Short mmCIF file of C-alpha atoms in Angstrom, two decimals:
data_model
loop_
_atom_site.label_atom_id
_atom_site.label_comp_id
_atom_site.label_asym_id
_atom_site.label_seq_id
_atom_site.Cartn_x
_atom_site.Cartn_y
_atom_site.Cartn_z
CA MET A 182 -43.53 -0.92 33.62
CA ALA A 183 -40.61 0.91 35.04
CA TYR A 184 -37.31 -0.84 34.70
CA SER A 185 -36.03 -1.77 38.12
CA TYR A 186 -32.33 -1.77 38.65
CA GLN A 187 -29.83 -1.49 41.38
CA LEU A 188 -26.43 0.07 41.25
CA LYS A 189 -24.67 -0.78 44.44
CA ARG A 190 -23.22 2.41 45.81
CA VAL A 191 -20.61 1.88 48.47
CA ASP A 192 -18.50 4.15 50.58
CA PHE A 193 -15.12 2.83 51.69
CA ILE A 194 -12.52 4.90 49.93
CA PHE A 195 -13.32 8.36 51.24
CA LYS A 196 -14.30 7.24 54.73
CA ASN A 197 -12.37 6.74 57.98
CA GLU A 198 -9.09 8.32 57.01
CA ASN A 199 -8.49 9.17 60.67
CA ASN A 200 -8.10 5.47 61.37
CA TRP A 201 -4.79 5.29 59.56
CA GLU A 202 -2.55 5.19 62.63
CA LYS A 203 -4.56 2.36 64.12
CA VAL A 204 -4.71 0.42 60.85
CA LEU A 205 -0.97 0.83 60.32
CA ALA A 206 -0.12 -0.22 63.87
CA THR A 207 -2.29 -3.34 63.84
CA THR A 208 -1.31 -4.41 60.32
CA ILE A 209 2.43 -4.34 60.83
CA LYS A 210 2.05 -6.50 63.90
CA LYS A 211 1.11 -9.32 61.55
CA LYS A 212 3.64 -11.43 59.68
CA PRO A 213 4.33 -10.37 56.07
CA GLU A 214 3.07 -13.75 54.81
CA GLU A 215 -0.18 -13.23 56.64
CA ILE A 216 -0.71 -9.84 54.98
CA ILE A 217 0.10 -11.25 51.55
CA ASN A 218 -2.32 -14.13 52.03
CA GLU A 219 -4.98 -11.70 53.11
CA LEU A 220 -4.49 -9.69 49.91
CA ILE A 221 -4.46 -12.80 47.74
CA SER A 222 -7.67 -14.12 49.26
CA SER A 223 -9.38 -10.77 48.74
CA GLU A 224 -8.73 -11.19 44.98
CA LEU A 225 -7.92 -7.50 44.67
CA LYS A 226 -6.71 -6.68 41.16
CA GLY A 227 -4.85 -3.59 40.00
CA ARG A 228 -7.18 -0.63 39.61
CA GLY A 229 -5.14 1.23 37.02
CA GLY A 230 -6.85 -0.81 34.32
CA ALA A 231 -4.52 -3.75 33.70
CA GLY A 232 -5.87 -5.83 36.59
CA PHE A 233 -2.82 -7.71 37.83
CA PRO A 234 -3.49 -9.48 41.18
CA THR A 235 -2.09 -7.14 43.82
CA GLY A 236 -1.28 -9.81 46.40
CA LEU A 237 0.81 -11.70 43.89
CA LYS A 238 2.73 -8.56 42.96
CA TRP A 239 3.61 -7.93 46.60
CA LYS A 240 4.52 -11.58 47.06
CA LEU A 241 6.89 -11.68 44.09
CA THR A 242 8.65 -8.54 45.27
CA ALA A 243 8.87 -9.85 48.83
CA GLU A 244 10.48 -13.06 47.56
CA ALA A 245 12.99 -11.27 45.32
CA LYS A 246 16.42 -11.04 46.92
CA ALA A 247 18.04 -7.62 46.74
CA LYS A 248 19.44 -4.94 48.98
CA ASN A 249 17.32 -2.08 47.71
CA LYS A 250 13.65 -2.50 46.98
CA TYR A 251 11.09 0.18 46.18
CA VAL A 252 7.40 0.96 46.46
CA ILE A 253 5.98 3.28 43.84
CA CYS A 254 2.55 4.82 43.84
CA ASN A 255 1.55 5.51 40.26
CA ALA A 256 -0.25 8.87 40.23
CA ASP A 257 0.39 9.62 36.56
CA GLU A 258 -3.31 9.60 35.85
CA GLY A 259 -3.48 10.47 32.17
CA GLU A 260 -6.18 8.35 30.63
CA PRO A 261 -8.83 10.62 29.10
CA GLY A 262 -11.88 10.55 31.34
CA THR A 263 -10.14 9.52 34.57
CA PHE A 264 -9.78 11.85 37.52
CA LYS A 265 -10.23 9.62 40.57
CA ASP A 266 -6.57 9.45 41.67
CA ARG A 267 -6.42 13.20 42.10
CA GLU A 268 -9.49 13.06 44.31
CA ILE A 269 -8.00 10.25 46.42
CA LEU A 270 -4.69 12.04 46.91
CA SER A 271 -6.37 15.28 47.87
CA ARG A 272 -8.98 13.76 50.18
CA VAL A 273 -7.39 10.69 51.81
CA PRO A 274 -3.59 10.96 51.36
CA TYR A 275 -2.86 9.19 54.65
CA LYS A 276 -4.58 6.05 53.42
CA VAL A 277 -2.24 5.96 50.43
CA LEU A 278 0.82 6.57 52.60
CA THR A 279 -0.25 3.89 55.08
CA ALA A 280 -0.71 1.34 52.30
CA MET A 281 2.72 2.21 50.91
CA ALA A 282 4.33 1.76 54.32
CA VAL A 283 2.64 -1.62 54.82
CA CYS A 284 3.85 -2.62 51.36
CA GLY A 285 7.35 -1.56 52.40
CA TYR A 286 7.08 -3.65 55.55
CA VAL A 287 5.86 -6.69 53.60
CA THR A 288 8.42 -6.49 50.79
CA GLY A 289 11.39 -5.10 52.67
CA ALA A 290 11.42 -1.80 50.79
CA LYS A 291 12.62 1.25 52.70
CA GLU A 292 11.87 3.86 50.05
CA GLY A 293 8.59 4.85 48.51
CA TYR A 294 7.83 7.26 45.68
CA ILE A 295 4.68 8.93 44.51
CA TYR A 296 4.99 9.69 40.82
CA LEU A 297 2.67 12.66 40.46
CA ARG A 298 1.78 13.91 37.00
CA GLY A 299 2.85 17.45 36.15
CA GLU A 300 -0.77 18.49 35.62
CA TYR A 301 -1.39 17.86 39.35
CA LYS A 302 1.47 19.97 40.62
CA PHE A 303 -0.96 22.02 42.70
CA LEU A 304 -1.37 18.94 44.94
CA GLU A 305 2.33 18.77 45.73
CA GLU A 306 2.39 21.18 48.66
CA GLU A 307 -0.50 19.62 50.60
CA LEU A 308 0.80 16.16 49.87
CA ASN A 309 4.25 17.05 51.14
CA LYS A 310 2.69 18.26 54.40
CA ALA A 311 0.97 14.90 54.81
CA ILE A 312 4.21 13.08 54.06
CA GLU A 313 6.03 15.15 56.67
CA GLU A 314 3.51 14.26 59.34
CA PHE A 315 3.59 10.65 58.23
CA HIS A 316 7.40 10.57 58.54
CA TYR A 317 7.09 11.98 62.02
CA TYR A 318 4.78 9.12 62.95
CA CYS A 319 7.15 6.55 61.38
CA GLN A 320 10.02 7.96 63.40
CA GLU A 321 8.03 7.78 66.64
CA THR A 322 7.14 4.16 66.01
CA ASN A 323 10.54 3.10 64.64
CA LEU A 324 9.19 2.29 61.23
CA ASP A 325 11.96 2.60 58.66
CA PHE A 326 10.14 3.95 55.63
CA LYS A 327 10.40 7.22 53.67
CA VAL A 328 8.19 8.61 50.92
CA LYS A 329 9.15 11.16 48.30
CA ILE A 330 7.20 12.82 45.53
CA PHE A 331 8.59 12.63 42.03
CA MET A 332 6.97 15.12 39.66
CA GLY A 333 6.18 14.12 36.10
CA SER A 334 6.32 16.63 33.28
CA GLY A 335 3.41 15.98 30.98
CA ALA A 336 3.65 12.59 29.30
CA TYR A 337 0.75 10.12 29.15
CA ILE A 338 3.09 7.20 28.44
CA CYS A 339 4.78 7.62 31.83
CA GLY A 340 1.71 5.97 33.35
CA GLU A 341 3.07 2.74 31.85
CA GLU A 342 5.02 1.24 34.74
CA THR A 343 8.39 0.76 33.07
CA ALA A 344 8.20 4.10 31.24
CA LEU A 345 7.52 5.68 34.62
CA MET A 346 10.69 4.12 36.01
CA GLU A 347 12.72 5.32 33.04
CA SER A 348 11.35 8.78 33.72
CA MET A 349 12.28 8.57 37.41
CA GLU A 350 15.79 7.57 36.38
CA GLY A 351 16.06 10.80 34.41
CA ARG A 352 15.48 9.53 30.91
CA ARG A 353 12.87 9.73 28.17
CA GLY A 354 9.76 7.89 29.26
CA GLU A 355 10.12 4.97 26.89
CA PRO A 356 8.73 1.60 28.05
CA ARG A 357 11.17 -1.22 28.66
CA ASN A 358 11.00 -4.77 27.40
CA LYS A 359 9.36 -7.22 29.78
CA PRO A 360 10.62 -9.49 31.27
CA PRO A 361 12.24 -8.64 33.57
CA PHE A 362 9.13 -7.41 35.34
CA PRO A 363 9.37 -4.63 37.92
CA THR A 364 8.91 -7.19 40.69
CA GLN A 365 12.37 -8.54 39.75
CA ALA A 366 14.09 -5.46 38.35
CA GLY A 367 12.23 -2.17 38.46
CA TYR A 368 13.38 1.25 39.58
CA MET A 369 17.20 1.39 39.66
CA ASP A 370 17.08 -2.34 38.87
CA GLY A 371 15.71 -3.08 42.34
CA PRO A 372 12.60 -5.23 42.85
CA THR A 373 9.71 -2.77 42.82
CA VAL A 374 6.04 -2.83 43.66
CA ILE A 375 4.27 -0.30 41.52
CA ASN A 376 0.59 0.18 42.27
CA ASN A 377 -2.07 2.60 41.14
CA VAL A 378 -3.25 5.11 43.77
CA GLU A 379 -6.66 3.47 44.01
CA THR A 380 -5.21 -0.04 44.36
CA LEU A 381 -3.28 1.13 47.40
CA VAL A 382 -6.41 2.60 48.96
CA HIS A 383 -8.23 -0.69 48.47
CA THR A 384 -5.45 -2.52 50.32
CA PHE A 385 -6.13 -0.10 53.17
CA THR A 386 -9.80 -1.13 53.12
CA ILE A 387 -8.71 -4.77 53.28
CA PHE A 388 -6.35 -4.11 56.21
CA GLU A 389 -9.13 -2.25 57.98
CA TYR A 390 -12.06 -4.61 57.45
CA GLY A 391 -10.45 -7.89 56.42
CA ALA A 392 -10.32 -9.66 53.08
CA LYS A 393 -13.75 -11.23 53.41
CA LYS A 394 -15.63 -7.97 53.50
CA PHE A 395 -13.90 -6.91 50.29
CA TYR A 396 -14.34 -10.30 48.61
CA ASP A 397 -18.06 -10.32 49.35
CA LEU A 398 -18.51 -7.23 47.18
CA GLY A 399 -18.63 -7.44 43.41
CA VAL A 400 -18.93 -10.59 41.32
CA GLN A 401 -16.79 -13.58 40.41
CA TYR A 402 -13.42 -12.55 38.94
CA SER A 403 -14.20 -8.91 39.78
CA ARG A 404 -14.23 -8.54 43.52
CA GLY A 405 -14.63 -5.42 45.54
CA THR A 406 -15.50 -1.87 44.64
CA LYS A 407 -14.19 0.59 42.12
CA LEU A 408 -14.14 4.33 41.74
CA PHE A 409 -15.76 5.47 38.53
CA SER A 410 -15.01 8.78 36.87
CA VAL A 411 -18.20 9.71 35.06
CA SER A 412 -18.14 12.42 32.42
CA GLY A 413 -19.52 13.45 29.05
CA ASP A 414 -23.24 13.75 28.32
CA THR A 415 -24.54 13.07 31.80
CA PRO A 416 -26.56 15.20 34.21
CA LYS A 417 -24.34 14.12 37.10
CA PRO A 418 -20.67 13.99 36.20
CA GLY A 419 -18.33 13.14 39.06
CA ILE A 420 -16.71 10.35 41.02
CA TYR A 421 -18.70 7.39 42.30
CA GLU A 422 -17.67 4.30 44.21
CA LEU A 423 -19.65 1.32 42.96
CA GLU A 424 -19.51 -2.44 43.23
CA LEU A 425 -17.88 -4.14 40.28
CA GLY A 426 -19.89 -6.33 37.93
CA MET A 427 -22.83 -4.02 37.20
CA SER A 428 -24.42 -4.13 33.78
CA LEU A 429 -23.77 -1.20 31.53
CA GLN A 430 -27.50 -0.82 31.03
CA ASP A 431 -27.95 -0.15 34.75
CA PHE A 432 -25.12 2.30 34.65
CA VAL A 433 -26.74 4.19 31.79
CA TYR A 434 -30.11 4.26 33.60
CA GLU A 435 -28.41 5.94 36.51
CA PHE A 436 -26.06 8.30 34.72
CA GLY A 437 -27.41 8.73 31.18
CA ASP A 438 -29.29 11.81 29.99
CA GLY A 439 -32.05 9.71 28.41
CA ASP A 440 -30.46 9.89 24.97
CA THR A 441 -27.24 7.93 25.48
CA LYS A 442 -25.93 6.61 22.19
CA ALA A 443 -22.71 5.01 23.36
CA VAL A 444 -20.44 4.73 26.37
CA GLN A 445 -16.66 4.68 26.25
CA VAL A 446 -15.49 2.26 28.93
CA GLY A 447 -11.86 2.61 29.99
CA GLY A 448 -10.95 5.88 28.31
CA ALA A 449 -9.38 6.35 24.90
CA SER A 450 -7.54 3.05 25.26
CA GLY A 451 -10.76 1.22 26.19
CA PHE A 452 -13.85 0.16 24.28
CA LEU A 453 -16.83 2.04 22.93
CA VAL A 454 -20.09 0.24 23.59
CA PRO A 455 -23.12 1.19 21.42
CA ARG A 456 -26.65 1.35 22.81
CA LYS A 457 -27.69 -2.07 21.48
CA LYS A 458 -24.97 -3.79 23.48
CA PHE A 459 -25.59 -2.07 26.85
CA ASN A 460 -27.55 -5.06 28.11
CA ASP A 461 -24.88 -7.64 27.32
CA THR A 462 -21.99 -5.69 28.79
CA ALA A 463 -20.82 -5.86 32.36
CA ILE A 464 -18.16 -3.73 33.98
CA GLY A 465 -15.37 -5.76 35.52
CA TYR A 466 -12.29 -7.75 34.71
CA GLN A 467 -12.43 -10.32 31.96
CA GLY A 468 -13.44 -13.74 33.18
CA LYS A 469 -15.61 -16.63 32.19
CA LEU A 470 -18.83 -14.76 32.78
CA VAL A 471 -21.70 -14.82 30.35
CA GLY A 472 -21.54 -11.96 27.87
CA ILE A 473 -18.83 -9.36 27.58
CA SER A 474 -17.02 -8.03 30.59
CA LEU A 475 -15.05 -4.85 30.10
CA PRO A 476 -12.31 -3.67 32.42
CA THR A 477 -11.79 -0.01 33.12
CA GLY A 478 -9.38 2.15 35.02
CA GLY A 479 -12.53 4.00 36.02
CA SER A 480 -13.14 6.15 33.00
CA MET A 481 -16.78 6.14 31.85
CA MET A 482 -17.63 8.69 29.16
CA LEU A 483 -21.18 8.99 27.90
CA PHE A 484 -22.11 10.25 24.44
CA ASN A 485 -25.62 11.23 23.38
CA SER A 486 -27.00 11.26 19.88
CA SER A 487 -25.82 14.80 19.19
CA ARG A 488 -22.21 13.54 19.06
CA SER A 489 -20.41 12.45 15.94
CA MET A 490 -18.46 9.28 16.53
CA PHE A 491 -16.07 10.36 13.80
CA ASN A 492 -15.11 13.39 15.87
CA VAL A 493 -14.68 11.20 18.92
CA LEU A 494 -12.34 8.79 17.13
CA ASP A 495 -10.50 11.68 15.51
CA ASN A 496 -9.92 13.18 18.97
CA TYR A 497 -8.63 9.88 20.39
CA LEU A 498 -6.26 9.28 17.48
CA GLU A 499 -4.88 12.79 17.73
CA PHE A 500 -4.29 12.06 21.41
CA PHE A 501 -2.48 8.79 20.70
CA ARG A 502 -0.41 10.27 17.89
CA GLU A 503 0.87 12.94 20.25
CA GLU A 504 1.36 10.68 23.23
CA SER A 505 3.01 7.74 21.45
CA CYS A 506 6.58 7.76 22.73
CA GLY A 507 7.84 7.04 19.22
CA GLN A 508 10.15 4.27 20.27
CA CYS A 509 8.57 1.39 18.32
CA THR A 510 7.51 1.72 14.70
CA PRO A 511 4.07 0.02 14.80
CA CYS A 512 2.81 2.55 17.33
CA ARG A 513 4.61 5.67 16.08
CA VAL A 514 3.72 5.22 12.41
CA GLY A 515 0.50 3.33 13.09
CA CYS A 516 -1.10 6.16 15.07
CA GLN A 517 -0.17 8.69 12.38
CA GLN A 518 -1.51 6.54 9.55
CA LEU A 519 -4.77 5.73 11.34
CA LEU A 520 -5.46 9.42 11.81
CA LEU A 521 -4.60 10.25 8.18
CA GLY A 522 -6.61 7.23 7.05
CA ILE A 523 -9.93 8.05 8.69
CA LYS A 524 -9.66 11.65 7.49
CA ALA A 525 -9.02 10.48 3.93
CA VAL A 526 -12.06 8.18 4.07
CA LYS A 527 -14.21 11.00 5.43
CA ARG A 528 -13.11 13.34 2.65
CA GLY A 529 -13.82 10.66 0.07
CA GLU A 530 -10.19 10.41 -1.02
CA LYS A 531 -10.16 6.74 -0.06
CA PRO A 532 -12.95 4.19 -0.58
CA ALA A 533 -14.94 2.92 2.39
CA SER A 534 -13.14 -0.44 2.09
CA TYR A 535 -9.99 1.36 3.23
CA LEU A 536 -11.43 1.12 6.75
CA GLU A 537 -10.77 -2.64 6.60
CA LYS A 538 -7.14 -1.96 5.81
CA LEU A 539 -6.97 0.35 8.80
CA LEU A 540 -8.57 -2.31 10.98
CA ARG A 541 -5.87 -4.75 9.89
CA LEU A 542 -3.28 -2.14 10.80
CA THR A 543 -4.68 -1.88 14.32
CA GLU A 544 -4.50 -5.67 14.55
CA THR A 545 -0.82 -5.52 13.60
CA MET A 546 -0.29 -2.85 16.24
CA GLN A 547 -2.01 -5.03 18.79
CA TYR A 548 0.46 -7.84 18.16
CA THR A 549 3.66 -5.92 17.55
CA ALA A 550 3.62 -2.72 19.60
CA LYS A 551 5.95 -2.81 22.56
CA CYS A 552 3.60 -1.59 25.28
CA GLY A 553 -0.02 -1.14 26.18
CA LEU A 554 -0.37 2.21 24.41
CA GLY A 555 0.15 0.89 20.89
CA GLN A 556 -1.58 -2.38 21.64
CA SER A 557 -4.74 -0.78 22.93
CA VAL A 558 -5.35 1.70 20.10
CA ALA A 559 -7.11 -1.21 18.40
CA ASN A 560 -9.72 -1.31 21.20
CA SER A 561 -11.32 2.05 20.61
CA PHE A 562 -10.59 2.07 16.88
CA SER A 563 -12.26 -1.22 16.07
CA SER A 564 -15.16 -0.76 18.45
CA ILE A 565 -15.97 2.65 16.97
CA VAL A 566 -15.40 1.78 13.31
CA GLU A 567 -17.32 -1.49 13.49
CA ASN A 568 -20.30 -0.06 15.34
CA PHE A 569 -20.52 3.34 13.65
CA ARG A 570 -19.23 2.63 10.17
CA GLU A 571 -21.65 5.02 8.46
CA GLU A 572 -20.52 7.91 10.60
CA MET A 573 -16.94 7.27 9.54
CA ILE A 574 -17.80 7.43 5.83
CA TYR A 575 -20.57 10.02 5.40
CA MET B 1481 28.55 33.22 37.25
CA ASP B 1482 25.56 34.37 35.26
CA PRO B 1483 22.00 33.82 36.57
CA VAL B 1484 21.43 30.59 34.61
CA GLN B 1485 24.70 29.09 35.79
CA SER B 1486 24.00 29.83 39.41
CA LEU B 1487 20.41 28.60 39.06
CA VAL B 1488 21.60 25.29 37.61
CA LYS B 1489 24.32 24.95 40.22
CA GLY B 1490 21.84 25.63 43.03
CA LEU B 1491 19.43 23.02 41.70
CA ALA B 1492 22.18 20.44 41.25
CA ASP B 1493 23.35 21.10 44.83
CA LYS B 1494 19.78 20.58 46.02
CA TYR B 1495 18.81 17.48 44.00
CA GLY B 1496 22.19 15.86 43.30
CA ARG B 1497 24.22 15.31 40.17
CA THR B 1498 23.22 11.78 39.24
CA ARG B 1499 21.02 11.01 36.27
CA GLU B 1500 17.92 10.53 38.47
CA SER B 1501 18.14 14.20 39.34
CA LEU B 1502 17.91 15.36 35.74
CA LEU B 1503 14.15 15.81 35.67
CA PRO B 1504 13.92 17.73 38.95
CA VAL B 1505 16.77 20.00 37.83
CA MET B 1506 15.16 20.69 34.47
CA GLN B 1507 11.80 21.29 36.16
CA GLY B 1508 13.51 23.77 38.45
CA VAL B 1509 14.97 25.68 35.51
CA VAL B 1510 11.58 25.76 33.75
CA GLN B 1511 9.91 26.97 36.95
CA GLN B 1512 12.28 29.95 37.01
CA GLU B 1513 13.03 30.64 33.36
CA LYS B 1514 9.75 29.34 31.85
CA TYR B 1515 11.66 27.29 29.29
CA LEU B 1516 14.91 25.43 28.68
CA SER B 1517 17.11 27.44 26.35
CA GLU B 1518 19.95 25.77 24.49
CA TYR B 1519 22.29 27.60 26.79
CA SER B 1520 20.63 26.31 29.95
CA MET B 1521 20.60 22.75 28.61
CA VAL B 1522 24.34 22.93 27.93
CA GLU B 1523 24.83 24.34 31.42
CA ILE B 1524 22.85 21.44 32.93
CA ALA B 1525 24.94 19.00 30.90
CA ARG B 1526 28.15 20.57 32.14
CA GLU B 1527 27.08 20.81 35.75
CA MET B 1528 25.77 17.22 35.93
CA ASP B 1529 28.32 15.69 33.57
CA ILE B 1530 25.69 14.27 31.22
CA PRO B 1531 26.02 14.51 27.40
CA ALA B 1532 24.23 17.65 26.17
CA SER B 1533 22.45 15.53 23.56
CA ASP B 1534 20.97 13.40 26.36
CA VAL B 1535 19.74 16.48 28.18
CA TYR B 1536 18.15 17.74 24.97
CA GLY B 1537 16.69 14.33 24.16
CA THR B 1538 15.13 14.03 27.59
CA ALA B 1539 13.85 17.59 27.68
CA THR B 1540 12.10 17.37 24.33
CA PHE B 1541 10.27 14.21 25.40
CA TYR B 1542 8.18 15.97 28.03
CA SER B 1543 5.50 18.41 26.98
CA PHE B 1544 5.81 20.51 30.15
CA LEU B 1545 9.52 21.07 29.62
CA GLU B 1546 9.31 23.85 27.07
CA THR B 1547 12.30 24.31 24.80
CA GLN B 1548 10.85 27.40 23.08
CA PRO B 1549 10.71 30.81 24.75
CA ALA B 1550 7.49 31.13 26.73
CA GLY B 1551 5.70 33.90 28.59
CA LYS B 1552 5.36 34.49 32.31
CA PHE B 1553 1.95 32.80 32.33
CA ILE B 1554 1.57 29.64 30.26
CA ILE B 1555 -2.06 28.91 29.47
CA ARG B 1556 -2.76 25.27 28.64
CA VAL B 1557 -6.27 24.55 27.42
CA CYS B 1558 -7.36 20.92 27.54
CA LYS B 1559 -8.35 19.64 24.11
CA THR B 1560 -9.18 16.02 24.91
CA ILE B 1561 -12.59 14.55 24.23
CA THR B 1562 -14.81 15.77 27.07
CA CYS B 1563 -13.41 19.30 27.03
CA ALA B 1564 -13.68 19.29 23.23
CA MET B 1565 -17.36 18.29 23.56
CA LYS B 1566 -18.09 20.89 26.22
CA GLY B 1567 -16.92 23.94 24.31
CA LYS B 1568 -13.15 24.04 24.31
CA ASN B 1569 -13.17 25.92 21.01
CA GLN B 1570 -15.23 28.79 22.40
CA ILE B 1571 -12.78 29.02 25.28
CA LEU B 1572 -9.87 29.18 22.87
CA PHE B 1573 -11.64 31.86 20.80
CA SER B 1574 -12.21 34.07 23.82
CA ILE B 1575 -8.60 33.73 24.95
CA GLN B 1576 -7.32 34.44 21.45
CA ASP B 1577 -9.67 37.39 21.18
CA MET B 1578 -8.51 38.86 24.46
CA LEU B 1579 -4.79 38.32 24.12
CA LYS B 1580 -4.58 38.65 20.32
CA ILE B 1581 -2.44 35.55 19.96
CA LYS B 1582 -2.99 32.14 18.38
CA VAL B 1583 -2.25 28.72 19.87
CA GLY B 1584 1.50 28.29 20.17
CA GLU B 1585 2.20 32.03 20.33
CA THR B 1586 3.38 34.36 23.06
CA THR B 1587 2.18 37.93 23.57
CA PRO B 1588 4.76 40.55 22.48
CA ASP B 1589 5.17 41.70 26.10
CA ASN B 1590 6.16 38.10 27.06
CA ARG B 1591 3.36 37.78 29.57
CA PHE B 1592 1.14 35.04 28.11
CA THR B 1593 1.76 31.91 26.06
CA LEU B 1594 -1.26 30.01 24.75
CA LEU B 1595 -1.02 26.24 24.30
CA GLU B 1596 -3.33 23.27 23.96
CA THR B 1597 -2.69 20.17 26.02
CA ASN B 1598 -3.97 16.64 26.48
CA CYS B 1599 -6.36 15.47 29.21
CA LEU B 1600 -5.88 17.44 32.44
CA GLY B 1601 -8.07 15.12 34.50
CA TRP B 1602 -11.02 17.48 35.05
CA CYS B 1603 -13.47 15.86 32.62
CA HIS B 1604 -16.37 16.17 35.09
CA LYS B 1605 -15.83 19.93 35.19
CA ALA B 1606 -15.03 20.50 31.53
CA PRO B 1607 -13.80 22.61 29.88
CA ALA B 1608 -10.64 23.07 31.90
CA MET B 1609 -7.32 24.86 31.61
CA LEU B 1610 -4.09 25.40 33.50
CA ILE B 1611 -2.38 28.76 33.94
CA ASN B 1612 1.08 27.76 35.11
CA ASP B 1613 0.16 25.33 37.94
CA GLU B 1614 -3.30 26.79 38.72
CA VAL B 1615 -6.36 24.90 37.52
CA TYR B 1616 -9.53 26.56 36.19
CA THR B 1617 -12.61 24.48 35.48
CA ASP B 1618 -16.21 24.79 34.23
CA LEU B 1619 -15.01 27.53 31.93
CA THR B 1620 -17.23 29.90 30.00
CA PRO B 1621 -16.19 32.86 27.84
CA GLU B 1622 -17.32 35.19 30.67
CA LYS B 1623 -15.21 33.33 33.18
CA ILE B 1624 -12.24 33.52 30.83
CA ARG B 1625 -12.52 37.31 30.66
CA GLU B 1626 -12.67 37.51 34.44
CA ILE B 1627 -9.70 35.18 35.01
CA LEU B 1628 -7.48 36.75 32.38
CA SER B 1629 -8.25 40.30 33.55
CA GLY B 1630 -7.05 39.20 36.96
CA TYR B 1631 -3.78 37.96 35.50
CA ILE B 1632 -3.34 41.07 33.38
CA LYS B 1633 -3.73 43.26 36.48
CA LYS B 1634 -1.45 40.99 38.46
CA SER B 1635 1.37 41.19 35.97
CA ILE B 1636 1.47 44.98 35.59
#
């Protein structure tokens, strides 16, 4: 009997961009509290991967007392396997700008920045044209809000919110200690809302259709839709907007090539799920659901049985070793030693039990690294080593 | 004023002389000069009144702010997982074969520098590369020959 499944395709993000003037005009007629409550009741969570409730972020910044506040759109999309933010910025830039302006209205920020990664510099010109037209509209309607692009220069770590702010302030992109959180003291020590590109577009959907429509999509704890960047061993790589909460098995039925051995959910800093666990894994934010629920910034990479998981892990670790900012020792030295360690095991210079030592090292990194980069190396490392131990050794 | 001095001064006039302007100024120098020489970093430090060590420290953090001499066209081939799976090595071989340089080297005529880089965000169209700010995707050795011949003609 054929397996019946349903992936719920949706189409909000890339639709109705022309509505932006209307959406902006009607939204800023509402009181800021009303807009915040709308966002909170939609249960929208950050789409960059960390999943912080967006409404709460806006609320905290709105409540903070300061002269200068900022809105930052995080377009430093560096996670291996993610490419949705580029697509959003090139196809529906006005939605992003509208969401930023509403955020400015709600929080009292007059300045917005788009931190665009250096690899996407080719977008800058088109985006600047959109910003110019947007400014013109703001001027006509007496809306005091300006957006500027800040170009990155090739550093994965700058996607971390505080590292991004350090970078914007002209320094090395090294993450800060938290607290204080950006909502209290962010860019130039002003209260700052920093949202992923996709999160901002979802707020636009909520302004356009209301919180209920958004809330009705997805499952408990994981409301709404999400853009997925599908790549690897799949006959149809690309970008797909799907409802959250689907099972990984359904995803593989739709996108697999019939020989899918494992799926990396959430990029190099996410988890690798082997075939036998597809059925028990759902895609969404962690909650009290049955089984495992994995969050993702959208990166879904499929591997078929021709791939060596050792090579995959080796590639990730090389990536982390290069992209670690080097500020804290657990991450800087940890990434180097993990890479040396798995190579030594593969060459037979270290016994297989050395893998356990390396796993303990990732645990230490998880507890002691300063930011998400060092903390999340453990995710892919342990999920690959534990599920594909033989491939690491032989 | 020599060309570097006037370039730095022009950029500082445009972006400002506070610390927040450091990245845009350095990016401007790289755009023009292809890399940040020691001399240009000292010039930036002088013009913006920032310690030269800070300028150096910041510049060396970012992989797109080259501090080694680089050619007119900087080729950056993505080496992260999907591109690696989809034949990045063949792409590198064809580039190396055509330009007779290895990764990290510049052609003697200073036209091309070949580098590897981390995820460019084109995994669904892998393998991918950047030549300066231009993106090229779904690469094959044949496509590489076509693209590079275009650049070779362009730069004569």
